[in-house]
Short mmCIF file of C-alpha atoms and ligand atoms in Angstrom, two decimals:
data_model
loop_
_atom_site.label_atom_id
_atom_site.label_comp_id
_atom_site.label_asym_id
_atom_site.label_seq_id
_atom_site.Cartn_x
_atom_site.Cartn_y
_atom_site.Cartn_z
CA MET A 137 -0.83 -18.87 -16.03
CA VAL A 138 0.93 -18.04 -12.69
CA GLU A 139 4.02 -17.96 -13.76
CA THR A 140 3.94 -16.37 -17.05
CA LEU A 141 1.66 -13.59 -15.21
CA THR A 142 4.55 -13.18 -12.69
CA ALA A 143 6.92 -13.13 -15.77
CA SER A 144 5.44 -10.02 -17.40
CA LEU A 145 5.79 -7.92 -14.05
CA THR A 146 8.96 -9.15 -13.01
CA THR A 147 10.27 -7.55 -16.28
CA PHE A 148 9.39 -4.39 -13.67
CA VAL A 149 10.71 -5.68 -10.65
CA ASP A 150 14.01 -5.52 -12.31
CA ARG A 151 14.25 -2.56 -14.09
CA ILE A 152 12.78 -0.59 -11.43
CA GLY A 153 12.85 -1.85 -8.20
CA PRO A 154 16.90 -1.57 -7.18
CA PRO A 155 16.94 2.63 -7.99
CA ILE A 156 13.35 1.83 -5.43
CA GLU A 157 15.36 -0.23 -3.21
CA LEU A 158 18.69 3.27 -3.39
CA ALA A 159 16.42 5.68 -3.36
CA LEU A 160 15.05 4.97 0.17
CA SER A 161 17.78 4.07 1.67
CA LYS A 162 19.32 7.77 0.30
CA THR A 163 16.24 9.58 1.52
CA THR A 164 16.54 7.92 5.71
CA GLU A 165 20.10 8.59 5.36
CA LEU A 166 19.21 11.16 7.06
CA ALA A 167 21.23 14.40 9.05
CA ARG A 168 22.22 14.91 12.37
CA GLY A 169 20.02 15.52 14.64
CA CYS A 170 18.07 11.85 13.96
CA PRO A 171 19.29 9.61 17.09
CA ASP A 172 21.02 6.80 15.26
CA ARG A 173 18.30 4.52 17.58
CA LEU A 174 15.57 6.18 15.49
CA ARG A 175 17.43 6.52 12.28
CA GLU A 176 17.82 2.56 12.54
CA ALA A 177 13.78 1.61 13.44
CA MET A 178 12.80 4.16 10.63
CA ARG A 179 14.49 2.32 8.45
CA TYR A 180 14.54 -0.96 9.81
CA SER A 181 11.04 -0.92 8.83
CA LEU A 182 11.08 0.54 5.09
CA LEU A 183 13.20 -1.22 3.86
CA ALA A 184 12.47 -4.63 5.06
CA PRO A 185 11.64 -6.71 1.77
CA GLY A 186 8.44 -5.53 0.95
CA LYS A 187 6.22 -5.69 -2.36
CA ARG A 188 7.11 -1.97 -3.09
CA MET A 189 3.29 -1.63 -4.50
CA ARG A 190 2.89 1.48 -3.64
CA PRO A 191 5.43 3.04 -5.37
CA MET A 192 5.78 0.66 -8.04
CA LEU A 193 2.05 1.99 -8.94
CA ALA A 194 3.61 6.41 -8.30
CA LEU A 195 6.52 5.04 -11.57
CA MET A 196 3.92 3.19 -13.81
CA ALA A 197 1.59 5.97 -13.72
CA ALA A 198 4.46 8.24 -14.41
CA GLU A 199 5.52 5.70 -17.66
CA ALA A 200 1.95 5.62 -18.42
CA CYS A 201 1.92 9.15 -18.54
CA GLY A 202 5.21 10.12 -20.65
CA GLY A 203 7.25 11.08 -17.67
CA ALA A 204 10.28 9.71 -16.88
CA ILE A 205 11.13 7.11 -13.62
CA ALA A 206 13.20 9.91 -11.99
CA ALA A 207 11.23 12.76 -11.90
CA ALA A 208 8.48 10.18 -9.76
CA MET A 209 11.22 8.69 -7.96
CA PRO A 210 10.55 11.58 -4.93
CA ALA A 211 7.03 10.66 -5.32
CA ALA A 212 7.67 6.74 -5.29
CA CYS A 213 9.52 6.93 -1.61
CA ALA A 214 6.92 8.80 0.56
CA VAL A 215 3.89 6.54 -0.23
CA GLU A 216 6.59 4.53 0.95
CA MET A 217 7.06 5.78 3.60
CA ILE A 218 2.98 6.31 4.64
CA HIS A 219 2.56 2.84 3.64
CA ALA A 220 5.70 1.54 6.39
CA TYR A 221 4.93 4.84 9.58
CA SER A 222 1.22 3.13 8.34
CA LEU A 223 2.21 -0.69 9.21
CA ILE A 224 4.27 -0.07 11.63
CA HIS A 225 1.47 2.01 13.95
CA ASP A 226 -0.63 -1.06 12.79
CA ASP A 227 1.14 -3.77 14.62
CA LEU A 228 1.05 -2.21 17.77
CA PRO A 229 -0.40 -3.78 20.66
CA ALA A 230 -2.45 -0.97 21.18
CA MET A 231 -4.66 -1.95 17.90
CA ASP A 232 -3.36 -4.62 15.81
CA ASP A 233 -0.76 -6.40 18.62
CA ASP A 234 1.30 -8.45 16.00
CA ASP A 235 4.69 -9.59 16.16
CA LEU A 236 5.48 -10.33 12.66
CA ARG A 237 5.71 -7.87 9.73
CA ARG A 238 7.91 -8.85 6.11
CA GLY A 239 9.37 -11.48 6.95
CA ARG A 240 10.79 -10.09 10.40
CA PRO A 241 9.57 -9.00 13.86
CA THR A 242 7.95 -6.03 14.37
CA CYS A 243 9.47 -2.43 14.85
CA HIS A 244 7.98 -1.99 18.26
CA LYS A 245 10.06 -6.07 19.20
CA VAL A 246 12.95 -4.70 18.24
CA TYR A 247 13.04 -1.17 19.58
CA GLY A 248 10.22 -0.80 22.08
CA GLU A 249 6.64 0.49 22.07
CA ALA A 250 8.72 4.29 22.12
CA MET A 251 10.96 4.37 19.52
CA ALA A 252 8.25 2.08 17.04
CA ILE A 253 5.28 4.80 17.48
CA LEU A 254 7.84 7.54 16.64
CA ALA A 255 9.71 6.16 14.19
CA GLY A 256 6.86 5.91 12.80
CA ASP A 257 6.23 9.37 12.78
CA GLY A 258 8.99 10.22 11.65
CA LEU A 259 7.92 8.18 8.32
CA LEU A 260 5.31 10.31 8.34
CA SER A 261 6.55 13.95 7.98
CA LEU A 262 9.45 12.35 6.01
CA ALA A 263 7.33 11.95 3.40
CA PHE A 264 6.18 15.08 3.03
CA HIS A 265 9.21 16.79 3.07
CA VAL A 266 10.87 14.26 0.78
CA LEU A 267 8.26 16.12 -1.86
CA ALA A 268 7.97 19.28 -1.28
CA GLU A 269 11.96 19.10 -1.45
CA ASN A 270 11.90 17.03 -4.95
CA ILE A 271 9.08 17.44 -7.28
CA ARG A 272 8.95 20.20 -9.82
CA PRO A 273 7.56 22.10 -10.20
CA GLN A 274 6.94 23.85 -7.01
CA SER A 275 3.33 23.72 -7.80
CA VAL A 276 3.31 20.32 -8.67
CA ALA A 277 5.24 19.83 -5.47
CA ALA A 278 2.62 21.59 -3.18
CA ALA A 279 0.05 19.75 -5.18
CA CYS A 280 1.48 16.33 -4.80
CA CYS A 281 1.74 16.78 -0.79
CA ALA A 282 -1.87 18.10 -0.34
CA ALA A 283 -3.09 15.00 -2.57
CA LEU A 284 -1.20 12.70 0.15
CA ALA A 285 -1.78 14.40 3.09
CA GLU A 286 -5.82 13.80 2.72
CA ALA A 287 -5.33 10.02 1.58
CA SER A 288 -2.88 9.09 4.34
CA GLY A 289 -5.53 11.73 6.51
CA PRO A 290 -8.75 11.60 9.46
CA CYS A 291 -10.97 11.31 6.26
CA GLN A 292 -8.94 8.14 4.80
CA LEU A 293 -6.09 6.12 5.38
CA VAL A 294 -6.91 7.74 9.40
CA GLY A 295 -10.12 7.13 9.00
CA GLY A 296 -10.63 3.56 7.49
CA GLN A 297 -8.58 2.19 10.81
CA ALA A 298 -10.38 4.15 13.35
CA ASP A 299 -13.89 2.24 11.89
CA ASP A 300 -11.54 -0.77 11.56
CA VAL A 301 -11.26 -0.93 15.20
CA LEU A 302 -14.47 0.97 16.57
CA ALA A 303 -16.17 -2.34 14.55
CA GLU A 304 -13.60 -4.56 16.13
CA GLN A 305 -14.77 -3.70 19.32
CA GLY A 306 -18.59 -4.61 17.97
CA GLY A 307 -22.04 -3.00 18.96
CA ALA A 308 -23.39 0.16 16.97
CA ASN A 309 -19.80 0.65 15.03
CA ALA A 310 -19.74 -3.13 14.04
CA ILE A 311 -19.37 -4.38 10.20
CA GLN A 312 -23.18 -3.26 8.82
CA GLY A 313 -22.39 -4.94 5.78
CA ARG A 314 -21.01 -5.11 2.21
CA GLU A 315 -21.62 -1.72 2.14
CA HIS A 316 -19.61 -0.76 5.25
CA LEU A 317 -16.74 -3.54 4.47
CA GLU A 318 -16.17 -2.04 1.25
CA PHE A 319 -16.71 1.41 2.26
CA ILE A 320 -14.08 0.86 5.44
CA HIS A 321 -11.44 -0.79 3.02
CA ALA A 322 -11.65 2.06 0.23
CA ARG A 323 -10.35 3.95 2.98
CA LYS A 324 -7.53 2.27 4.61
CA THR A 325 -6.45 -0.03 1.85
CA GLY A 326 -7.71 1.89 -1.07
CA ALA A 327 -6.87 5.38 -0.32
CA MET A 328 -3.35 4.89 -0.76
CA ILE A 329 -3.26 2.82 -4.25
CA ARG A 330 -5.29 5.43 -5.60
CA VAL A 331 -2.88 8.61 -4.57
CA SER A 332 -0.02 6.80 -4.97
CA LEU A 333 -1.04 6.49 -9.35
CA LYS A 334 -2.41 9.81 -8.62
CA LEU A 335 1.18 11.00 -7.68
CA GLY A 336 3.06 9.43 -10.15
CA GLY A 337 0.26 10.92 -13.17
CA MET A 338 0.49 14.32 -11.36
CA THR A 339 4.56 14.21 -11.41
CA ALA A 340 4.36 13.71 -15.90
CA GLY A 341 1.50 16.54 -16.06
CA ALA A 342 -0.85 14.20 -16.38
CA SER A 343 -3.64 15.67 -18.13
CA PRO A 344 -7.53 15.19 -15.78
CA GLU A 345 -8.79 12.09 -18.45
CA GLN A 346 -5.65 10.36 -18.00
CA LEU A 347 -5.61 11.17 -14.16
CA LYS A 348 -9.73 9.99 -14.63
CA ALA A 349 -8.34 7.13 -15.73
CA LEU A 350 -5.91 5.89 -12.86
CA ASP A 351 -7.71 6.84 -10.86
CA GLU A 352 -11.06 4.39 -12.45
CA TYR A 353 -8.33 1.73 -12.14
CA GLY A 354 -7.00 2.76 -8.64
CA ARG A 355 -10.89 2.25 -7.15
CA ARG A 356 -10.68 -1.44 -8.45
CA LEU A 357 -7.15 -2.16 -8.44
CA GLY A 358 -7.69 -1.31 -4.16
CA LEU A 359 -10.50 -2.86 -3.74
CA ALA A 360 -9.49 -6.23 -5.27
CA PHE A 361 -6.48 -6.36 -2.97
CA GLN A 362 -8.74 -6.45 -0.01
CA VAL A 363 -10.17 -9.36 -1.01
CA THR A 364 -7.28 -11.33 -2.40
CA ASP A 365 -5.34 -10.12 1.11
CA ASP A 366 -8.90 -11.50 2.81
CA LEU A 367 -7.91 -14.56 0.70
CA LEU A 368 -4.85 -15.23 1.48
CA ASP A 369 -5.14 -14.68 5.08
CA VAL A 370 -7.54 -17.43 4.70
CA ARG A 371 -5.27 -20.09 2.25
CA SER A 372 -1.57 -19.06 2.67
CA THR A 373 1.13 -19.85 4.24
CA GLU A 374 3.04 -17.43 7.31
CA GLU A 375 6.65 -18.38 4.83
CA ASN A 376 4.74 -16.68 2.30
CA MET A 377 2.82 -13.34 3.79
CA GLY A 378 5.81 -12.37 6.17
CA LYS A 379 2.92 -11.55 8.16
CA ARG A 380 0.44 -13.92 10.89
CA VAL A 381 -2.00 -15.87 8.74
CA GLY A 382 -5.71 -16.62 9.81
CA LYS A 383 -6.10 -13.74 12.58
CA ASP A 384 -8.87 -12.35 10.44
CA ALA A 385 -10.75 -15.85 11.34
CA GLN A 386 -9.57 -16.11 15.55
CA LYS A 387 -10.80 -11.93 16.30
CA GLY A 388 -14.56 -13.30 14.42
CA LYS A 389 -13.48 -10.07 12.26
CA ILE A 390 -16.21 -9.88 9.57
CA THR A 391 -14.10 -10.21 5.52
CA PHE A 392 -14.80 -10.39 1.80
CA PRO A 393 -14.57 -14.36 2.59
CA GLY A 394 -16.26 -14.28 5.86
CA LEU A 395 -19.15 -12.75 4.27
CA LEU A 396 -19.57 -13.33 0.45
CA GLY A 397 -17.51 -17.45 0.77
CA VAL A 398 -13.91 -17.86 -0.87
CA ASP A 399 -15.98 -18.95 -4.41
CA GLN A 400 -17.85 -15.26 -4.93
CA SER A 401 -14.79 -13.51 -3.10
CA THR A 402 -12.32 -15.25 -5.89
CA ALA A 403 -14.59 -14.20 -9.08
CA TYR A 404 -14.83 -10.51 -7.55
CA ALA A 405 -11.48 -9.96 -7.03
CA THR A 406 -11.66 -11.44 -11.24
CA GLN A 407 -14.80 -8.88 -11.99
CA LEU A 408 -13.07 -5.77 -10.22
CA ILE A 409 -9.60 -7.08 -12.22
CA ASP A 410 -11.17 -6.91 -15.62
CA GLU A 411 -12.36 -3.82 -14.73
CA ALA A 412 -9.44 -2.36 -14.45
CA ARG A 413 -7.97 -3.43 -16.84
CA ALA A 414 -9.41 -2.07 -19.25
CA ALA A 415 -9.89 1.17 -17.60
CA LEU A 416 -6.55 1.72 -19.39
CA GLU A 417 -7.80 1.61 -22.52
CA PRO A 418 -7.57 5.78 -22.66
CA PHE A 419 -3.30 5.54 -22.73
CA GLY A 420 -3.28 2.66 -25.40
CA SER A 421 0.44 1.93 -24.96
CA ASN A 422 2.66 2.62 -21.72
CA VAL A 423 0.37 0.01 -19.91
CA ALA A 424 2.29 -3.50 -19.27
CA GLY A 425 3.88 -2.02 -16.00
CA LEU A 426 0.30 -1.33 -14.56
CA THR A 427 -1.88 -3.69 -16.70
CA ALA A 428 0.92 -6.64 -15.63
CA LEU A 429 0.51 -5.41 -10.80
CA ALA A 430 -3.81 -6.16 -12.02
CA ASN A 431 -3.00 -9.02 -12.80
CA TYR A 432 -0.13 -9.86 -10.13
CA VAL A 433 -2.59 -8.87 -7.90
CA LEU A 434 -4.88 -11.03 -9.01
CA GLU A 435 -3.10 -14.35 -8.80
CA ARG A 436 -0.28 -12.89 -5.67
CA ASN A 437 0.76 -15.76 -2.83
CA ARG A 438 2.00 -13.09 -0.68
C1 GRG B 755 -1.48 2.56 11.33
C2 GRG B 755 -3.30 4.88 10.44
C3 GRG B 755 -2.80 3.23 10.56
C4 GRG B 755 -3.29 2.24 9.21
C5 GRG B 755 -2.63 0.97 9.39
C6 GRG B 755 -1.71 -0.31 6.69
C7 GRG B 755 -3.00 -0.77 6.95
C8 GRG B 755 -3.45 0.88 7.59
C9 GRG B 755 -3.32 -2.13 7.71
C10 GRG B 755 -2.49 -2.83 7.65
C11 GRG B 755 -3.32 -4.28 7.82
C12 GRG B 755 -3.94 -4.58 6.37
C13 GRG B 755 -4.04 -5.75 6.11
C14 GRG B 755 -3.62 -3.63 5.72
C15 GRG B 755 -4.63 -4.53 4.61
C16 GRG B 755 -3.38 -4.43 2.95
C17 GRG B 755 -2.70 -3.93 3.42
C18 GRG B 755 -2.45 -2.41 3.82
C19 GRG B 755 -1.75 -5.13 3.30
C20 GRG B 755 -0.06 -4.48 3.40
O1 GRG B 755 0.39 -4.18 1.99
P1 GRG B 755 1.40 -5.13 1.35
O2 GRG B 755 0.33 -6.29 1.03
O3 GRG B 755 2.03 -5.40 2.56
O4 GRG B 755 1.69 -4.19 -0.26
P2 GRG B 755 4.12 -4.83 2.38
O5 GRG B 755 4.03 -4.80 2.93
O6 GRG B 755 4.18 -6.20 0.49
O7 GRG B 755 4.13 -3.79 1.23
#
């Protein structure tokens, strides 16, 4: 079963993976003015072998809405840049203090803390530059910038991360229960997944109904992704994940398996993925990629 699911995603990865890598590399060549060391640190983290789930979501959403991969590629690059910046900053000693990411030493371990902070800052700004310069028409570029700013901003990604940091300090900010846990993850993990789909749809001229269906799918997929991330932290290996595992338990973090148990968490992820697939029904066709990705999130081992 796992092989079949993975095989159906492989078809997409083989087709859209190389163009994503090429576009990410080209958009970070960067003109004179960017110090070599900074460019190197940005590219070290951005081009490291991640799963590229967010760019794939953007491109698959565009295809589901009848759009072209090329028109959606700047959106795919922008969401991966924000994601890479958030990983660099999350790994810093002041946050999660990690030394391994995507199978390599973390950015600050290689380039030092100051350069890692700046590499994250550089990727954050570059994401909006890439959208503004390359998405056409300009009204769509502006709408994409606004949507990405919201999703990566203080009420979504950054807010979710801040609440996560505060929760770890315990006291009044400690996680109160399932609703609180889901609220943190909806912002920290979910918002970037949803906006990846939204941007892809917008570059394809999606209708409000199509954008709504993508968002219903993304909401479930994002939560399922977090549940499986928590499960993998319990049962996967560092070699598979390319990052440290078992950290949640070590830090006494509240997680889905911690709160619901492994079996119930697995059942919850299955239910969410069923709902995500059902949300794609209004599209009829062109959703093979999004369906394969939903299946992968459930079955993934990294
Ligand atoms: C620093 C503003 C700021 C935010 C950090 C990304 C993040 C928010 C935290 C990382 C910690 C974490 C494990 C989050 C849960 C889910 C998640 C975002 C996992 C990493 O994404 P993957 O698995 O990574 O798609 P790759 O490397 O494959 O791209």
